[in-house]
CSV table of C-alpha atoms and ligand atoms in Angstrom, one decimal:
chain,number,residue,atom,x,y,z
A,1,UNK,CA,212.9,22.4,-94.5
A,2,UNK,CA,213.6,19.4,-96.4
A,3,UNK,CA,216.6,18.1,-98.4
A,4,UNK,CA,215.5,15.5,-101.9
A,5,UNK,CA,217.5,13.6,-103.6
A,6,UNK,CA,216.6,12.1,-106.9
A,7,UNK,CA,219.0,9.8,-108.6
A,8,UNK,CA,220.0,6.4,-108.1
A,9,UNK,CA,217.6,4.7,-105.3
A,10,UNK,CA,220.6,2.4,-103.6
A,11,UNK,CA,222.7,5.3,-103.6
A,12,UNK,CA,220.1,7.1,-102.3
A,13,UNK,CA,219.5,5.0,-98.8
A,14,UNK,CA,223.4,5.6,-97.9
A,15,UNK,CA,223.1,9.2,-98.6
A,16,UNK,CA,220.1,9.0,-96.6
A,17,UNK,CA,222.7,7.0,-93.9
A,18,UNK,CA,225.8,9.9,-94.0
A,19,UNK,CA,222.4,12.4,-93.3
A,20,UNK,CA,220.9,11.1,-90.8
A,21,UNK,CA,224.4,10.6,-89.2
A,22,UNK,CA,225.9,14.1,-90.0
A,23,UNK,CA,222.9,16.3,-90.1
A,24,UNK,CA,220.2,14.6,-88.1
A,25,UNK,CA,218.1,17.9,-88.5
A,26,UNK,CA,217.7,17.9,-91.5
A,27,UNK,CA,215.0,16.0,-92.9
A,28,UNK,CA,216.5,13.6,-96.3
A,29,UNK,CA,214.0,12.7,-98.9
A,30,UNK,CA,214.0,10.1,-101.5
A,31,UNK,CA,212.2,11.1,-104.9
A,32,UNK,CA,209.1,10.2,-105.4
A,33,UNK,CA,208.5,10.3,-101.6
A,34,UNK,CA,208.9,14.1,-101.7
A,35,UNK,CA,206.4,15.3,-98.9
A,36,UNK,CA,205.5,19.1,-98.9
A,37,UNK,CA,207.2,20.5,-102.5
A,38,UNK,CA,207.0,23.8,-100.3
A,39,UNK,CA,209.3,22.4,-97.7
A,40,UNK,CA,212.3,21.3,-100.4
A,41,UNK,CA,215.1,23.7,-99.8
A,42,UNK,CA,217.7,21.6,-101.2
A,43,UNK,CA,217.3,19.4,-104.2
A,44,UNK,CA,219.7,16.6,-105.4
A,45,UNK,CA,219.2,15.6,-108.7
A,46,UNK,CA,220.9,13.7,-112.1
A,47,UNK,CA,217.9,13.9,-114.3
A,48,UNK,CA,215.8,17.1,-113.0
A,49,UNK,CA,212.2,16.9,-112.5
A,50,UNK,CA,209.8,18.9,-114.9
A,51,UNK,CA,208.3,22.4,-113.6
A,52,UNK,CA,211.1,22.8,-110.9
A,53,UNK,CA,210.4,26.2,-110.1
A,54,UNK,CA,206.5,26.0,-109.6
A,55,UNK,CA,206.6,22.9,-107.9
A,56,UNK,CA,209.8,23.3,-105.2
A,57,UNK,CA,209.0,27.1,-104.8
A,58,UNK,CA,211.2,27.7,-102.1
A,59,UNK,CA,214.3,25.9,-103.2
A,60,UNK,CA,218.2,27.7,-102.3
A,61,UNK,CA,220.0,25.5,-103.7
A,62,UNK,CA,220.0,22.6,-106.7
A,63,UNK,CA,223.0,20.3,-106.9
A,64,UNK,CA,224.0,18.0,-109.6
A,65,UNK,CA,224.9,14.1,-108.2
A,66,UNK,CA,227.3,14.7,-110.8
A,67,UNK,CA,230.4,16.5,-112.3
A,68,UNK,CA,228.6,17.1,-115.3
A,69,UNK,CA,224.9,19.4,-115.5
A,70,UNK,CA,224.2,19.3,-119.1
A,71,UNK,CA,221.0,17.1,-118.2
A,72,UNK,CA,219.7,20.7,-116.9
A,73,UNK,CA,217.4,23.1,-118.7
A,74,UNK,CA,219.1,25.7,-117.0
A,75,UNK,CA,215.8,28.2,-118.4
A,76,UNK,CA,214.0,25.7,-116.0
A,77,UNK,CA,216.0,27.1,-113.0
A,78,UNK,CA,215.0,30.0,-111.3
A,79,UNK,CA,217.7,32.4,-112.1
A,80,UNK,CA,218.6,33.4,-108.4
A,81,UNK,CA,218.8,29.3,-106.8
A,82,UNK,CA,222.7,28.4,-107.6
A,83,UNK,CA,223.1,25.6,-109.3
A,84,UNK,CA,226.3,23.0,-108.1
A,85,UNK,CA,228.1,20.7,-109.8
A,86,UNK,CA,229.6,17.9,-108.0
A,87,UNK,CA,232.9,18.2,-106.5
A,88,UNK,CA,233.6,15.2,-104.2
A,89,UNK,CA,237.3,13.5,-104.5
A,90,UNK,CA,235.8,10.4,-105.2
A,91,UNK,CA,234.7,11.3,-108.8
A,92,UNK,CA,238.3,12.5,-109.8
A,93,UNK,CA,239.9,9.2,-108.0
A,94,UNK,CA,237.6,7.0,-110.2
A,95,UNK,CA,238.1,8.9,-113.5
A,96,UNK,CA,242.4,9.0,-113.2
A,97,UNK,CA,241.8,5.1,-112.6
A,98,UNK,CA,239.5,5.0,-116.1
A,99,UNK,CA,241.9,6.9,-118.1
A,100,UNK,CA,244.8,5.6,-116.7
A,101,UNK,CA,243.0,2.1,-117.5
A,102,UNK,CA,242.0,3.4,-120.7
A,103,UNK,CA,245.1,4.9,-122.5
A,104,UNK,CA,247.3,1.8,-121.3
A,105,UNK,CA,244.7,-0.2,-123.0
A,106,UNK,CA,245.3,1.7,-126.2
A,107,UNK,CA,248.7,1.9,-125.7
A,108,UNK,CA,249.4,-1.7,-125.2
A,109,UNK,CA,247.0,-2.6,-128.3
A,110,UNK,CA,244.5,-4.7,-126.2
A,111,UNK,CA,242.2,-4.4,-128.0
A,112,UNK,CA,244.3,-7.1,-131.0
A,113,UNK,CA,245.2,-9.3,-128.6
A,114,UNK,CA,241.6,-9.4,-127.1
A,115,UNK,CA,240.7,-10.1,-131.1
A,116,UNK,CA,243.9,-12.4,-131.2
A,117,UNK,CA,242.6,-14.5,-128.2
A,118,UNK,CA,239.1,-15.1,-129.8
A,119,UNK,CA,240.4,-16.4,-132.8
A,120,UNK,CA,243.2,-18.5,-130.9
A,121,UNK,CA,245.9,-16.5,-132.6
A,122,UNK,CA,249.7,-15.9,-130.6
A,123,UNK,CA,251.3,-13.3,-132.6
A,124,UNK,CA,253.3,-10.5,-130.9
A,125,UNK,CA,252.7,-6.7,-132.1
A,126,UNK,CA,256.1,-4.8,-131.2
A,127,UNK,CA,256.0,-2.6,-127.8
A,128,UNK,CA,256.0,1.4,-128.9
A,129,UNK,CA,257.8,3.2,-125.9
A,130,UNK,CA,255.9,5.0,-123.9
A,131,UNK,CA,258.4,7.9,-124.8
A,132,UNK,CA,257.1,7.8,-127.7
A,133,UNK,CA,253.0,7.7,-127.4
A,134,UNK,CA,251.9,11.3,-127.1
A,135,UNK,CA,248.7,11.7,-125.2
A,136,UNK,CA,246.8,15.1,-125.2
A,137,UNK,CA,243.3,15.8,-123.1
A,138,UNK,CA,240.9,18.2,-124.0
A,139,UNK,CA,239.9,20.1,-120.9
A,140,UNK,CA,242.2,20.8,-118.6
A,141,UNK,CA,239.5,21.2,-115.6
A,142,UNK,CA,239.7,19.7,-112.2
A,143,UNK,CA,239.1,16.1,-113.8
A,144,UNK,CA,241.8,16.6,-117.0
A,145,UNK,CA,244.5,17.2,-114.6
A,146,UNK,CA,244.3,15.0,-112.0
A,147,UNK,CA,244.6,12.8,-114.9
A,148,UNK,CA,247.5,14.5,-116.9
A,149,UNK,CA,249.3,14.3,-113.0
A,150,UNK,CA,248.8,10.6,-112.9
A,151,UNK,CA,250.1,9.8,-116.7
A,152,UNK,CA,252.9,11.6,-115.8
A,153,UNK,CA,254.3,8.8,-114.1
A,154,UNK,CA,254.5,6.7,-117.3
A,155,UNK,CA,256.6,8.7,-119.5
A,156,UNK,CA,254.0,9.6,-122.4
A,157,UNK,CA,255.0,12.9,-123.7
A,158,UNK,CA,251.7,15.0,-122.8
A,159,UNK,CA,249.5,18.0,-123.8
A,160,UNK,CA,246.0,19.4,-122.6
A,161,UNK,CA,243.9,21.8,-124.7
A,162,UNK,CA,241.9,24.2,-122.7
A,163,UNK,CA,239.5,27.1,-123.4
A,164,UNK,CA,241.6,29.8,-121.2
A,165,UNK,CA,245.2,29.5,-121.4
A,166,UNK,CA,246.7,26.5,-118.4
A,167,UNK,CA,250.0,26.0,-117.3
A,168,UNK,CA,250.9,22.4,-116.3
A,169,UNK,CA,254.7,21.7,-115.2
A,170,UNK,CA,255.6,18.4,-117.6
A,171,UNK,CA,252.3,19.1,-120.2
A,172,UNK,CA,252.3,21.4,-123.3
A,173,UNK,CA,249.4,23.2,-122.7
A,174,UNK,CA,247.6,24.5,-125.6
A,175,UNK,CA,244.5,27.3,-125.2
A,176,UNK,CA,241.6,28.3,-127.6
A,177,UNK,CA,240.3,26.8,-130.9
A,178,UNK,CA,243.0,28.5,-132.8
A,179,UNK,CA,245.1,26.2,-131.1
A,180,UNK,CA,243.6,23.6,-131.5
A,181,UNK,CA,244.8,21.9,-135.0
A,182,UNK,CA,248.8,22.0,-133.3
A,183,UNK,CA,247.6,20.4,-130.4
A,184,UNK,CA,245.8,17.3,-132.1
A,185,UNK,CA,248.4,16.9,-134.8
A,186,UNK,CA,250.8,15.8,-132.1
A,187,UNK,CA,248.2,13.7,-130.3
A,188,UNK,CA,248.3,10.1,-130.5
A,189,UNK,CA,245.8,9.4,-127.9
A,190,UNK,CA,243.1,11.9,-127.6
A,191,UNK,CA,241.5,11.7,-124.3
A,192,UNK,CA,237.9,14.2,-124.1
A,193,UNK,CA,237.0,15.5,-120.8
A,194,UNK,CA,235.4,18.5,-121.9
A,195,UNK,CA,232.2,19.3,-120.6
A,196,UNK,CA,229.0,18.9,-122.5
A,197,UNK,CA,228.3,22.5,-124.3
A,198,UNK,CA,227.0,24.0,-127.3
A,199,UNK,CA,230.7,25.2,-128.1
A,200,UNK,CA,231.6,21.4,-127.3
A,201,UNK,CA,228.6,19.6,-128.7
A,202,UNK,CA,229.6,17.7,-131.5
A,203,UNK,CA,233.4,18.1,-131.7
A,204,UNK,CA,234.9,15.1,-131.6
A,205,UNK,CA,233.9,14.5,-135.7
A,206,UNK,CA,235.7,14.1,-139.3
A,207,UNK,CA,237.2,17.5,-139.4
A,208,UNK,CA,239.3,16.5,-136.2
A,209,UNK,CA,240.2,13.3,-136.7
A,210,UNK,CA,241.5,14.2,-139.7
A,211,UNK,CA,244.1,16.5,-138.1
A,212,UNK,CA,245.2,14.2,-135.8
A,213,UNK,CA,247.9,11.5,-136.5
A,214,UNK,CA,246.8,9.1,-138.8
A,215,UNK,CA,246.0,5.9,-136.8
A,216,UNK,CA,245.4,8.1,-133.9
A,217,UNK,CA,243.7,6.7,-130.9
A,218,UNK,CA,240.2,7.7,-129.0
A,219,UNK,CA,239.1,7.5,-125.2
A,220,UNK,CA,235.9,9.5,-124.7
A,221,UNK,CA,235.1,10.3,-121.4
A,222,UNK,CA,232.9,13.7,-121.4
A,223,UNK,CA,229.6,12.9,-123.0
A,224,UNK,CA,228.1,11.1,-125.5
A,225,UNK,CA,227.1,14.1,-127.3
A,226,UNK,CA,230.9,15.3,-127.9
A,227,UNK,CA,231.3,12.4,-130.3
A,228,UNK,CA,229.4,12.3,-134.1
A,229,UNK,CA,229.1,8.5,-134.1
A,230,UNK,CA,228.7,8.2,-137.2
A,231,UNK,CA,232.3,10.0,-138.2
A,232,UNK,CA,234.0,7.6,-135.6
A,233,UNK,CA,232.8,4.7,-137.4
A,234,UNK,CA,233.8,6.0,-141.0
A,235,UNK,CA,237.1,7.1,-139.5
A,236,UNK,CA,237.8,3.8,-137.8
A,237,UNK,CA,237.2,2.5,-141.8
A,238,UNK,CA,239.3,5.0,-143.0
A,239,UNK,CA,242.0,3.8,-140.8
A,240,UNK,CA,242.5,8.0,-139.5
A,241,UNK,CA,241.4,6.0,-136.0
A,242,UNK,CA,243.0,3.1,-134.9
A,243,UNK,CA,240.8,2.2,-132.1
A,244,UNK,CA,238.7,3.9,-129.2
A,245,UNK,CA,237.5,3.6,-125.4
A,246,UNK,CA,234.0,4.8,-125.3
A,247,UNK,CA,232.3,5.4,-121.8
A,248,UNK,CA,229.4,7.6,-123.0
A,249,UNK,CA,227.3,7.6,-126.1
A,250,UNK,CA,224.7,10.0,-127.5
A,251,UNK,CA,222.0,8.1,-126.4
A,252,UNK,CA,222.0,5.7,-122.5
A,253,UNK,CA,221.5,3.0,-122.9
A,254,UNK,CA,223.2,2.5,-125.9
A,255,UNK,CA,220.2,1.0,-128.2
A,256,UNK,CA,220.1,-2.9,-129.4
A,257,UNK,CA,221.7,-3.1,-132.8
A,258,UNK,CA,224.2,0.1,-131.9
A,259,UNK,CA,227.4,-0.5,-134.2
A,260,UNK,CA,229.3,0.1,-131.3
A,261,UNK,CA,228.4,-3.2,-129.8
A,262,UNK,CA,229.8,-5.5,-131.5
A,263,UNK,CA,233.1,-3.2,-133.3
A,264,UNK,CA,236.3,-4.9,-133.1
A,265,UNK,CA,238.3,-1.4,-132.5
A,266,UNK,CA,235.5,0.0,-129.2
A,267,UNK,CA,235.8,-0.9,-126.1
A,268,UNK,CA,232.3,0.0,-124.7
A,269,UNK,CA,231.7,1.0,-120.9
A,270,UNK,CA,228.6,2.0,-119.7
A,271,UNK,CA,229.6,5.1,-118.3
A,272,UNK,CA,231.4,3.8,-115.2
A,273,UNK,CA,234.2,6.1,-115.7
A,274,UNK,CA,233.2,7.7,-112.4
A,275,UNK,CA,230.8,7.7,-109.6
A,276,UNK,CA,230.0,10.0,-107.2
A,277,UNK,CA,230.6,8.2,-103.9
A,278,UNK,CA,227.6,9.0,-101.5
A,279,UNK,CA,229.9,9.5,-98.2
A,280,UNK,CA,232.1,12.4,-100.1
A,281,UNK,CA,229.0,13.4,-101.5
A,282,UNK,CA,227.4,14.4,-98.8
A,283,UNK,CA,230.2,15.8,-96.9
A,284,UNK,CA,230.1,18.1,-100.0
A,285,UNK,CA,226.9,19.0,-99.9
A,286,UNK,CA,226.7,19.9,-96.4
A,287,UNK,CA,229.6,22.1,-96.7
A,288,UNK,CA,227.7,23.5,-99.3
A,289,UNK,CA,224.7,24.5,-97.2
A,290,UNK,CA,226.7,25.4,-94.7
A,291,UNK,CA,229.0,28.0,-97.0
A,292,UNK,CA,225.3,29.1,-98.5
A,293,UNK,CA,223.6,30.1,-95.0
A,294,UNK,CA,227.0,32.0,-94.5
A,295,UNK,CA,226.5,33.7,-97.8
A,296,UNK,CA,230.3,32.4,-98.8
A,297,UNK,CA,231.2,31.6,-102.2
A,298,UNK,CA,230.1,28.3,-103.5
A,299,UNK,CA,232.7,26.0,-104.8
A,300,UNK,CA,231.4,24.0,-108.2
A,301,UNK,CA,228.5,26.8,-108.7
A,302,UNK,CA,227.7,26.7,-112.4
A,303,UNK,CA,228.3,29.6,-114.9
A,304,UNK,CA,225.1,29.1,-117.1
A,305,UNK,CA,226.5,31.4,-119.7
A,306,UNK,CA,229.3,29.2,-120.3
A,307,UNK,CA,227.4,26.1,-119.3
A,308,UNK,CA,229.3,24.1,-117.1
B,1,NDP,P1,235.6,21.3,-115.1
B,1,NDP,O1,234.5,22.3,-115.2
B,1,NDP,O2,236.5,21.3,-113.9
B,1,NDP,O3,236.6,21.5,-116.3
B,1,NDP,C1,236.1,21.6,-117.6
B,1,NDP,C2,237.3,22.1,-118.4
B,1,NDP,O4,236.9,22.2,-119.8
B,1,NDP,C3,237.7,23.6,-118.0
B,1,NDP,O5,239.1,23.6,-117.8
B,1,NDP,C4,237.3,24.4,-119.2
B,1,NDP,O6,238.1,25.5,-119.5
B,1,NDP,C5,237.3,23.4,-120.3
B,1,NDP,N1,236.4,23.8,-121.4
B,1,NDP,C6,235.1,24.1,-121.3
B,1,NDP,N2,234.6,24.5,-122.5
B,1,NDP,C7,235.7,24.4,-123.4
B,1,NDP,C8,235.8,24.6,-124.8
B,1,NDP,N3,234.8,25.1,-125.5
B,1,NDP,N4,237.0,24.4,-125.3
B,1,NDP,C9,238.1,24.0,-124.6
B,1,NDP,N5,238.0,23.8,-123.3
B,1,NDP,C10,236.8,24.0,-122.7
B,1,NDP,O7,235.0,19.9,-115.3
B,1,NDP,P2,235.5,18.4,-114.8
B,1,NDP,O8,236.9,18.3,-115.2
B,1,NDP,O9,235.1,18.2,-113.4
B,1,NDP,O10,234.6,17.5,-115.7
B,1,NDP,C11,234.6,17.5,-117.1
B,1,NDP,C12,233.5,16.7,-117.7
B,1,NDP,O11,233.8,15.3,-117.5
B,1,NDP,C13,232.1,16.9,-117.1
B,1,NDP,O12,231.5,18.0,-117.5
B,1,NDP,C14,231.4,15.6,-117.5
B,1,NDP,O13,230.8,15.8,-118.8
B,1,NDP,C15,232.5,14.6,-117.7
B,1,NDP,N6,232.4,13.5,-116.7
B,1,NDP,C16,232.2,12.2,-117.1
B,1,NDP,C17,232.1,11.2,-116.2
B,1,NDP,C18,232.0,9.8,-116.6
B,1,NDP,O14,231.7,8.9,-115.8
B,1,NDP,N7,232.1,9.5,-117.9
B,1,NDP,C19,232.2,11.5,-114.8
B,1,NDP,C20,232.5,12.8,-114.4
B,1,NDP,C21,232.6,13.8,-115.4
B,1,NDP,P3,238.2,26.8,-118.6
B,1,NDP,O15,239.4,26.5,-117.7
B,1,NDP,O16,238.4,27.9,-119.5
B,1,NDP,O17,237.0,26.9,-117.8
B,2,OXD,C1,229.3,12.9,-113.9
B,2,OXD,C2,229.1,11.6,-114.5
B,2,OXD,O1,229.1,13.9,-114.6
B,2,OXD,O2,228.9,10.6,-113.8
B,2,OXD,O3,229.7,12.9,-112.7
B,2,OXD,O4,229.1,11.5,-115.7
């Protein structure tokens, strides 16, 4: 009986560390060294392998290194191994830093004075009260409010918009896409933590942005494919965007000659908003296993009907 991982090889040796230290028996594999496929009961994985069912026939369980699991073919998954996302407090921790990072950023307009400084201008741009910069997340989920909890402490009026109906003490909540339109047109900086979904695919475009406040503001944090890239250029031209913090894109890497490379109003990460931190991780995981060999519920177990 075998555990494989398969994501980042330097992450991979300290998982392989916390194992051998926490469950000695059992055996931790690093992809490609993968032994006897017929051994792999538990499989770790950001990009999945091809033909996962014939080739790991006896898997229980597949987990996700990360939060997110729209890099799965879910029709690649046998139907009765769960599939788990990652929930380790070390991805949440990392994300409130981004978006805290991120909407002060915005706020504070450093974006012109990083423009100012490269020309060797000194001009001041008036301070807007935080009072008075309303921020709004899509997806209230375990990530969206442990960042709404964190703004909190800066005084930006603030709203999340959710599929089912949330209540947050402090943040107008704001359920369902018939919702939606009241909830951006109050939203000066629009924070996406939605997962990646064909309801979400796509919906960070024109349409939106035009709702929102004009010179509205842009951190996207869920996935590259939430954004229509080619809308958040025109809208930054049309001045209905004022600027954006981009961690994802459509396609990673982002390709040579990208416009977002080299656009004064995008500040480009390459998604670093969050990392899975390899000790939490595998505490995670082994309460996983544990909980599954107890047949108890299993926290971060994917709905594949909704996708995430
Ligand atoms: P959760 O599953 O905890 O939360 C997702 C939230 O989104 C839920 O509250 C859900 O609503 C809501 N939602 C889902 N579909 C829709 C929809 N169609 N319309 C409105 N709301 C919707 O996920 P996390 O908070 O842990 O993570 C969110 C995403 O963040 C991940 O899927 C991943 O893509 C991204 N991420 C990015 C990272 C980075 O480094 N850039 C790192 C980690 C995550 P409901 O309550 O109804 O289920
Ligand atoms: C994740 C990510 O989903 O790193 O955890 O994007």
């Amino acid at each position: 009986m075998t555990f494989l991982y398969k994501a980042n090889a330097t992450r991979g040796m300290e998982w392989a560390r916390f194992f051998a230290a926490r469950a000695p028996d059992l055996p931790f594999r690093l992809w490609p060294d993968i032994g006897d496929p017929a051994q792999v009961r538990y499989l770790a994985v950001w990009t999945p392998p091809e033909n996962i069912a014939v080739t790991f026939r006896n898997l229980e369980l597949v987990f996700s290194v990360g939060a997110g699991v729209d890099q799965f073919d879910f029709s690649q998954l046998p139907p009765h191994v769960p599939l788990i996302r990652m929930l380790e407090p070390g991805i949440a921790e990392s994300m409130v830093e981004y978006v805290t990072m991120a909407v002060l950023a915005l706020h504070r307009d450093l974006l012109h004075f990083i423009a100012q400084q490269r020309e060797q201008t000194w001009r001041e741009i008036r301070i807007t009260q935080a009072a008075k910069r309303r921020v709004g997340v899509m997806g209230l989920g375990l990530l969206g409010q442990a960042v709404l909890e964190r703004l909190k402490a800066f005084g930006f009026p603030l709203a999340g918009w959710n599929r089912s109906p949330r209540t947050i003490q402090d943040v107008s909540c704001y359920g369902g896409r018939q919702a939606l339109p009241e909830f951006l047109a109050q939203t000066d900086i629009l924070v996406c933590l939605l997962p990646l979904t064909d309801e979400t695919r796509g919906i960070l475009n024109t349409s939106l942005f035009e709702v929102l406040p004009r010179g509205a503001q842009l951190v996207n944090v869920g996935r590259g494919g939430h954004l229509v890239e080619a809308d958040l250029i025109e809208a930054l031209e049309r001045g209905l965007l004022s600027a954006a913090v981009l961690d994802v894109a459509e396609q990673e890497p982002l390709p040579a000659g990208h416009p977002f490379w080299s656009h004064p109003r995008i500040l480009l990460t390459p998604h670093i908003a969050s990392m899975t931190t390899p000790e939490t991780a595998v505490e995670f995981v082994l309460d996983t296993i544990g909980r599954h060999r107890r047949g108890e519920t299993l926290p971060g177990r994917v709905d594949r009907e909704r996708g995430y």
